[in-house]
Coordinates of C-alpha atoms and ligand atoms in Angstrom, one line a residue:
M710 CA 0.4 9.5 28.1
D711 CA 2.6 7.7 25.5
E712 CA 3.4 4.0 26.2
E713 CA 0.3 3.5 28.3
M714 CA -2.9 3.2 26.3
A715 CA -4.8 -0.1 26.6
G716 CA -3.9 -2.4 23.7
V717 CA -0.8 -0.6 22.6
T718 CA 2.8 -1.5 23.4
K719 CA 6.0 0.2 22.1
A720 CA 9.4 -1.5 21.9
S721 CA 12.7 -0.9 20.1
F722 CA 13.1 -2.3 16.6
G723 CA 16.8 -1.5 16.4
K724 CA 18.7 1.4 14.8
L725 CA 19.2 2.7 11.3
R726 CA 22.8 2.9 10.0
S727 CA 22.8 6.6 11.1
G728 CA 22.2 5.4 14.7
E729 CA 18.7 6.7 14.7
P730 CA 16.3 4.4 16.7
V731 CA 13.3 2.7 15.1
D732 CA 10.4 1.7 17.3
I733 CA 7.8 -0.9 16.8
Y734 CA 4.2 -0.5 18.0
T735 CA 2.0 -3.5 18.7
L736 CA -1.8 -3.0 18.6
T737 CA -3.9 -5.7 20.1
N738 CA -7.7 -5.7 20.1
K739 CA -10.1 -7.4 22.5
N740 CA -10.5 -10.3 20.1
G741 CA -6.8 -11.0 20.3
L742 CA -5.9 -9.8 16.8
S743 CA -2.7 -7.8 16.6
A744 CA -1.0 -5.5 14.1
K745 CA 2.6 -4.2 14.3
I746 CA 3.8 -1.0 12.7
I747 CA 7.4 0.4 12.8
T748 CA 8.3 4.0 12.6
Y749 CA 10.5 3.4 9.6
G750 CA 8.3 4.1 6.6
A751 CA 5.2 3.9 8.9
T752 CA 5.4 0.2 7.9
L753 CA 2.9 -2.5 8.7
T754 CA 5.1 -5.5 9.5
S755 CA 2.7 -8.0 10.9
V756 CA -1.0 -8.9 11.2
M757 CA -2.1 -11.9 13.3
A758 CA -5.7 -12.8 12.2
P759 CA -7.9 -15.7 13.1
D760 CA -8.9 -18.6 10.7
K761 CA -12.3 -20.2 10.8
S762 CA -11.4 -22.2 13.9
G763 CA -10.4 -19.0 15.7
K764 CA -6.6 -19.8 15.5
L765 CA -4.5 -16.7 15.0
G766 CA -1.9 -16.8 12.2
E767 CA 0.4 -14.3 10.4
V768 CA -1.1 -13.0 7.2
C769 CA 1.2 -10.0 6.4
L770 CA 4.6 -10.5 4.8
G771 CA 7.4 -8.8 6.7
F772 CA 10.8 -9.0 8.4
D773 CA 11.9 -9.1 12.0
N774 CA 14.9 -6.7 11.7
I775 CA 15.4 -3.1 10.6
A776 CA 18.3 -4.0 8.2
A777 CA 15.9 -6.0 6.1
Y778 CA 13.8 -2.8 5.6
E779 CA 16.4 0.0 5.3
F780 CA 17.0 1.7 2.0
N781 CA 20.7 1.2 1.1
G782 CA 21.2 3.1 -2.2
K783 CA 18.3 1.0 -3.5
P784 CA 15.2 -0.5 -1.8
A785 CA 16.2 -3.5 0.4
Q786 CA 12.8 -5.0 -0.3
P787 CA 9.8 -4.1 -2.5
Y788 CA 7.9 -1.8 -0.2
M789 CA 6.5 -4.5 2.1
G790 CA 3.8 -2.9 4.4
A791 CA 5.2 0.6 3.8
T792 CA 3.3 3.9 3.7
V793 CA 4.1 5.1 0.2
G794 CA 4.3 8.7 -1.0
R795 CA 4.5 11.5 -1.7
Y796 CA 3.1 10.0 -4.9
A797 CA 2.4 6.2 -4.8
N798 CA 2.8 4.4 -8.1
R799 CA 4.2 6.0 -11.3
I800 CA 4.8 9.5 -12.6
G801 CA 5.7 9.4 -16.3
K802 CA 9.4 10.2 -17.0
G803 CA 9.7 11.6 -13.5
R804 CA 8.2 15.0 -14.5
F805 CA 5.2 17.1 -13.9
T806 CA 4.3 20.7 -14.4
I807 CA 2.4 23.0 -12.0
G808 CA 1.8 26.7 -12.8
G809 CA 4.2 26.6 -15.7
K810 CA 7.1 25.2 -13.6
T811 CA 8.4 21.7 -14.3
Y812 CA 9.6 19.5 -11.5
K813 CA 12.0 16.7 -12.0
L814 CA 11.9 13.5 -9.9
A815 CA 14.0 10.4 -9.7
T816 CA 13.3 7.9 -12.5
N817 CA 13.9 5.0 -10.1
N818 CA 11.7 2.7 -12.2
P819 CA 13.2 3.6 -15.6
P820 CA 12.0 5.5 -17.5
N821 CA 9.4 6.5 -14.8
H822 CA 9.2 7.7 -11.2
L823 CA 7.9 5.1 -8.7
H824 CA 6.5 5.2 -5.2
G825 CA 7.9 8.6 -4.2
G826 CA 11.5 8.1 -5.3
E827 CA 14.7 7.3 -3.4
S828 CA 16.2 7.9 0.1
K829 CA 13.6 10.6 1.1
A830 CA 10.5 8.9 -0.2
L831 CA 8.1 8.5 2.7
C832 CA 8.6 4.7 2.7
W833 CA 12.3 5.1 3.4
V834 CA 12.3 7.7 6.2
N835 CA 11.8 7.3 9.9
W836 CA 8.4 8.8 11.0
K837 CA 7.6 10.2 14.5
A838 CA 5.0 8.2 16.4
Q839 CA 2.5 8.9 19.1
I840 CA -0.1 6.7 20.8
V841 CA -3.5 8.4 20.3
P842 CA -7.0 7.8 21.8
R843 CA -9.5 6.6 19.2
P844 CA -13.1 5.5 19.9
D845 CA -12.9 2.2 17.9
G846 CA -9.6 0.6 19.1
P847 CA -6.0 0.9 19.9
A848 CA -4.2 3.4 17.6
V849 CA -0.9 5.1 16.8
Q850 CA -0.4 8.2 14.8
F851 CA 2.7 8.6 12.6
T852 CA 3.8 12.0 11.3
Y853 CA 6.6 13.2 9.0
L854 CA 7.6 16.5 7.6
S855 CA 8.8 16.1 4.0
K856 CA 10.8 19.3 3.3
D857 CA 10.4 21.5 0.2
G858 CA 12.5 19.9 -2.5
D859 CA 12.8 16.4 -0.9
E860 CA 12.9 13.9 -3.8
G861 CA 12.3 16.9 -6.1
Y862 CA 8.7 17.6 -4.9
P863 CA 7.6 21.1 -4.2
G864 CA 6.5 22.4 -0.8
N865 CA 6.9 21.5 2.9
V866 CA 4.4 18.6 3.3
N867 CA 3.2 17.5 6.7
A868 CA 2.0 13.9 6.3
S869 CA 0.3 11.8 8.9
V870 CA -1.3 8.4 9.1
I871 CA -3.2 6.9 12.0
F872 CA -3.2 3.2 12.2
T873 CA -6.1 1.8 14.3
L874 CA -6.8 -1.9 15.0
T875 CA -10.5 -1.7 15.4
E876 CA -12.6 -3.9 17.7
A877 CA -14.4 -4.9 14.4
N878 CA -11.1 -6.6 13.3
T879 CA -10.0 -4.0 10.8
V880 CA -6.7 -2.3 10.3
K881 CA -7.7 1.2 9.6
M882 CA -5.4 3.8 8.0
E883 CA -6.4 7.5 8.1
Y884 CA -4.1 9.7 6.1
A885 CA -3.8 13.4 6.1
A886 CA -1.4 15.9 4.5
T887 CA -1.0 19.7 4.2
T888 CA 1.5 21.7 2.0
D889 CA 2.8 25.2 1.6
K890 CA 3.2 24.9 -2.2
P891 CA 0.9 23.0 -4.7
C892 CA 2.1 19.4 -4.8
P893 CA 0.8 16.1 -6.1
I894 CA -0.1 13.8 -3.2
N895 CA -1.1 10.1 -3.3
L896 CA -0.6 8.1 -0.2
T897 CA -1.2 4.3 0.1
N898 CA -0.1 1.2 2.0
H899 CA 1.9 -1.4 0.2
A900 CA 1.2 -4.5 2.4
Y901 CA 1.5 -7.9 0.9
F902 CA -1.0 -10.3 2.4
N903 CA -1.2 -14.1 2.2
L904 CA -4.3 -15.4 4.0
K905 CA -2.9 -18.9 4.4
G906 CA 0.4 -17.6 5.9
S907 CA 2.5 -19.8 3.6
G908 CA 2.9 -20.8 0.0
T909 CA 1.4 -18.6 -2.7
I910 CA -1.8 -16.7 -3.1
L911 CA -2.7 -18.3 -6.4
D912 CA -5.4 -20.3 -4.8
H913 CA -7.1 -17.3 -3.1
E914 CA -10.4 -16.1 -4.6
L915 CA -10.7 -12.4 -5.5
Y916 CA -13.5 -9.9 -6.1
I917 CA -12.7 -6.3 -7.1
A918 CA -15.4 -3.8 -7.6
G919 CA -13.7 -2.5 -10.7
K920 CA -15.5 -2.5 -14.0
S921 CA -12.7 -0.8 -15.8
Y922 CA -8.9 -0.2 -15.5
T923 CA -6.4 2.3 -16.6
E924 CA -4.5 0.8 -19.5
G925 CA -0.8 0.7 -19.0
D926 CA 2.1 0.8 -21.5
D927 CA 5.0 -1.8 -21.4
D928 CA 6.4 0.1 -18.3
L929 CA 3.0 0.1 -16.6
L930 CA 2.5 3.9 -17.2
P931 CA -1.1 4.8 -18.0
T932 CA -1.8 5.5 -21.7
G933 CA -4.7 7.7 -20.6
K934 CA -7.3 5.2 -21.8
I935 CA -9.8 3.6 -19.4
L936 CA -10.9 0.2 -20.7
P937 CA -13.6 -2.1 -19.5
V938 CA -12.5 -5.4 -17.8
T939 CA -15.2 -7.4 -19.6
D940 CA -13.7 -10.3 -21.5
T941 CA -10.2 -9.8 -20.0
P942 CA -8.3 -11.7 -17.3
Y943 CA -8.9 -8.6 -15.1
D944 CA -12.6 -9.3 -14.6
F945 CA -13.0 -10.3 -10.9
F946 CA -16.1 -8.2 -10.7
T947 CA -19.0 -10.1 -12.4
Q948 CA -17.7 -13.4 -10.9
P949 CA -15.2 -13.7 -8.1
A950 CA -12.4 -15.9 -9.4
I951 CA -9.3 -17.8 -8.3
I952 CA -6.2 -15.5 -8.7
G953 CA -4.1 -18.3 -10.3
D954 CA -6.6 -19.3 -12.9
R955 CA -5.7 -16.6 -15.5
I956 CA -2.4 -15.4 -14.1
N957 CA -0.4 -16.4 -17.2
A958 CA -2.6 -14.1 -19.3
A959 CA -2.5 -11.2 -16.8
G960 CA 0.4 -9.4 -18.5
G961 CA 3.9 -8.4 -17.4
K962 CA 7.4 -9.1 -18.8
E963 CA 9.0 -12.5 -18.3
P964 CA 9.6 -13.7 -15.6
A965 CA 7.5 -11.1 -13.8
I966 CA 4.2 -12.3 -15.2
G967 CA 1.1 -11.5 -13.2
Y968 CA -1.4 -8.9 -12.1
D969 CA -0.1 -5.3 -11.7
L970 CA -2.8 -2.9 -12.7
N971 CA -4.9 0.0 -11.5
Y972 CA -8.7 -0.7 -11.3
V973 CA -11.0 2.3 -11.7
L974 CA -13.5 2.2 -8.8
L975 CA -15.5 5.2 -9.8
P976 CA -18.3 5.7 -9.4
G977 CA -18.5 2.7 -7.0
A978 CA -16.3 4.0 -4.3
K979 CA -17.7 7.6 -4.0
G980 CA -18.1 8.0 -0.3
Y981 CA -16.7 4.9 1.4
A982 CA -17.2 1.3 0.2
T983 CA -15.9 -2.2 0.2
V984 CA -14.0 -2.4 -3.1
A985 CA -12.3 -5.8 -2.9
R986 CA -12.7 -9.2 -1.1
V987 CA -10.1 -12.0 -1.0
H988 CA -11.1 -15.4 0.4
D989 CA -8.9 -18.3 1.2
H990 CA -10.9 -21.4 1.2
N991 CA -8.3 -23.4 3.1
T992 CA -8.4 -21.3 6.3
G993 CA -11.7 -19.5 5.8
R994 CA -9.9 -16.1 6.1
L995 CA -11.6 -13.3 4.3
L996 CA -10.0 -9.9 3.7
E997 CA -12.2 -6.9 2.8
V998 CA -10.7 -3.7 1.5
R999 CA -12.7 -0.5 2.2
T1000 CA -11.8 2.9 0.9
D1001 CA -12.8 6.3 -0.4
Q1002 CA -10.2 6.3 -3.2
P1003 CA -11.0 6.2 -6.9
G1004 CA -8.5 3.4 -7.7
I1005 CA -6.8 0.3 -6.4
Q1006 CA -3.6 -1.4 -7.7
F1007 CA -3.8 -5.1 -7.7
Y1008 CA -0.3 -6.6 -7.7
T1009 CA 0.5 -10.3 -7.2
G1010 CA 4.2 -10.1 -6.1
N1011 CA 5.4 -10.9 -9.6
F1012 CA 8.9 -9.6 -8.9
L1013 CA 9.4 -11.7 -5.8
D1014 CA 11.9 -14.4 -6.7
G1015 CA 12.8 -16.3 -3.5
T1016 CA 15.9 -14.2 -2.6
L1017 CA 14.2 -12.4 0.3
V1018 CA 13.5 -14.4 3.4
G1019 CA 11.0 -13.0 5.8
R1020 CA 10.2 -13.5 9.5
G1021 CA 10.2 -17.1 10.6
G1022 CA 12.3 -18.2 7.6
W1023 CA 9.5 -17.7 5.1
K1024 CA 11.0 -17.5 1.6
Y1025 CA 9.2 -14.9 -0.5
V1026 CA 8.9 -16.7 -3.9
Q1027 CA 6.8 -15.3 -6.8
Y1028 CA 3.2 -14.8 -5.8
S1029 CA 3.8 -15.2 -2.0
G1030 CA 1.6 -12.3 -1.4
F1031 CA -0.9 -9.9 -3.0
C1032 CA -1.2 -6.2 -2.7
L1033 CA -4.3 -4.1 -2.9
E1034 CA -3.1 -0.6 -2.9
T1035 CA -5.9 2.0 -2.7
Q1036 CA -4.9 5.1 -4.6
H1037 CA -5.4 7.8 -7.1
F1038 CA -4.7 6.8 -10.7
P1039 CA -1.0 6.5 -11.6
D1040 CA 0.5 9.5 -13.4
S1041 CA -2.5 11.7 -12.6
P1042 CA -0.3 14.8 -12.5
N1043 CA 0.3 14.3 -16.3
Q1044 CA -3.2 13.0 -17.3
K1045 CA -5.7 15.8 -17.5
S1046 CA -8.7 13.4 -17.7
F1047 CA -7.8 11.6 -14.4
P1048 CA -9.1 13.0 -11.0
N1049 CA -7.0 15.8 -9.6
T1050 CA -4.2 14.9 -7.2
I1051 CA -2.6 18.4 -6.7
L1052 CA -2.9 19.5 -3.1
Q1053 CA -3.1 23.3 -2.6
P1054 CA -1.9 25.3 0.3
G1055 CA -4.7 25.8 2.8
Q1056 CA -6.3 22.4 1.8
T1057 CA -6.0 19.2 3.8
Y1058 CA -5.6 15.9 1.9
R1059 CA -7.6 13.2 3.7
T1060 CA -8.2 9.6 2.8
K1061 CA -9.1 6.4 4.6
T1062 CA -8.6 2.7 3.9
E1063 CA -9.4 -0.3 6.0
Y1064 CA -8.3 -3.9 5.7
A1065 CA -10.9 -6.1 7.5
F1066 CA -9.9 -9.5 8.7
L1067 CA -13.0 -11.7 8.7
V1068 CA -13.8 -15.4 8.2
K1069 CA -16.3 -17.2 6.0
Ligands
GLA785 C1 3.7 -1.7 -7.3 C2 4.0 -1.5 -8.7 C3 4.7 -2.7 -9.2 C4 5.9 -3.0 -8.3 C5 5.5 -3.1 -6.9 C6 6.8 -3.3 -6.1 O1 2.7 -2.6 -7.1 O2 2.9 -1.3 -9.5 O3 5.1 -2.6 -10.5 O4 6.8 -1.9 -8.4 O5 4.8 -2.0 -6.5 O6 7.7 -4.2 -6.6

């Protein structure tokens, strides 16, 4: 049944240094939109979406070869399009304690743990893939067994994500995970989008349904305080605003100035809701983010510095793309007041996020 579902094609995306093959799946819906996902990191590498005249263009930052993605002692690129876990974002000092036992993780974003760690983080491993029937569009399911102790995390964790390109022009990601020992789980997608398909995203207009944010220290680790966005450069809620307008006041350490913070969506996103909208007035493209998660990281590609060159020769300079990573709050395993992220044996972790590609 693999290889043959309407709207899905599978091709080779080359080999890892180990010789292991990486595949690329292309989903195409009836409106002509397409999304590409590779098995390495269950990574979204491309989204072709229409502008207001109906012309399709690339809106997702990415690369056309596996070497540009592969972890090589360090990340080859900053998580572009990857499925991130076991714990997306930061865990303070790379430590957490469950049932009196302390677990130690890589402090790969010193002094903290970031995005699941190093070579066995979910974004740096090759997932299995299977084309699956879904009622709302072409779809592929990616699965990976993360073994007890991988990256220091407890338990054998079976993780999966189904990518569907729906006929309503959304890229939908449905995540699931089970474990045989209690373990923190926080899965997200780290796609960088640029709705013009060139230049920077400083002229895009943003709305985020976050009335407050988790305050971060100098290393972006939550202090535990939840502060209102009112009268800060983080207020995209009461009035949608152009991303570039207040970016110099958005925080960060020189030269990586810009937005990199977790918005608190509670109680807004209880259930399933649109939590962010980005509009590019040039092309008319409008991205809507829908999720059931309590938080969303807004990041403006502050660390991009022009050294990475993507598909089609596109140089990724600072602010070439924005990320809207739906998530549980950073460092939840160490913050008692934040919503729980410990998955127990017998439970199934489930979460869903959609990126809708619309025009206005
Ligand atoms: C997340 C983090 C950022 C940065 C990027 C990748 O958005 O919050 O600090 O690490 O990933 O560079």
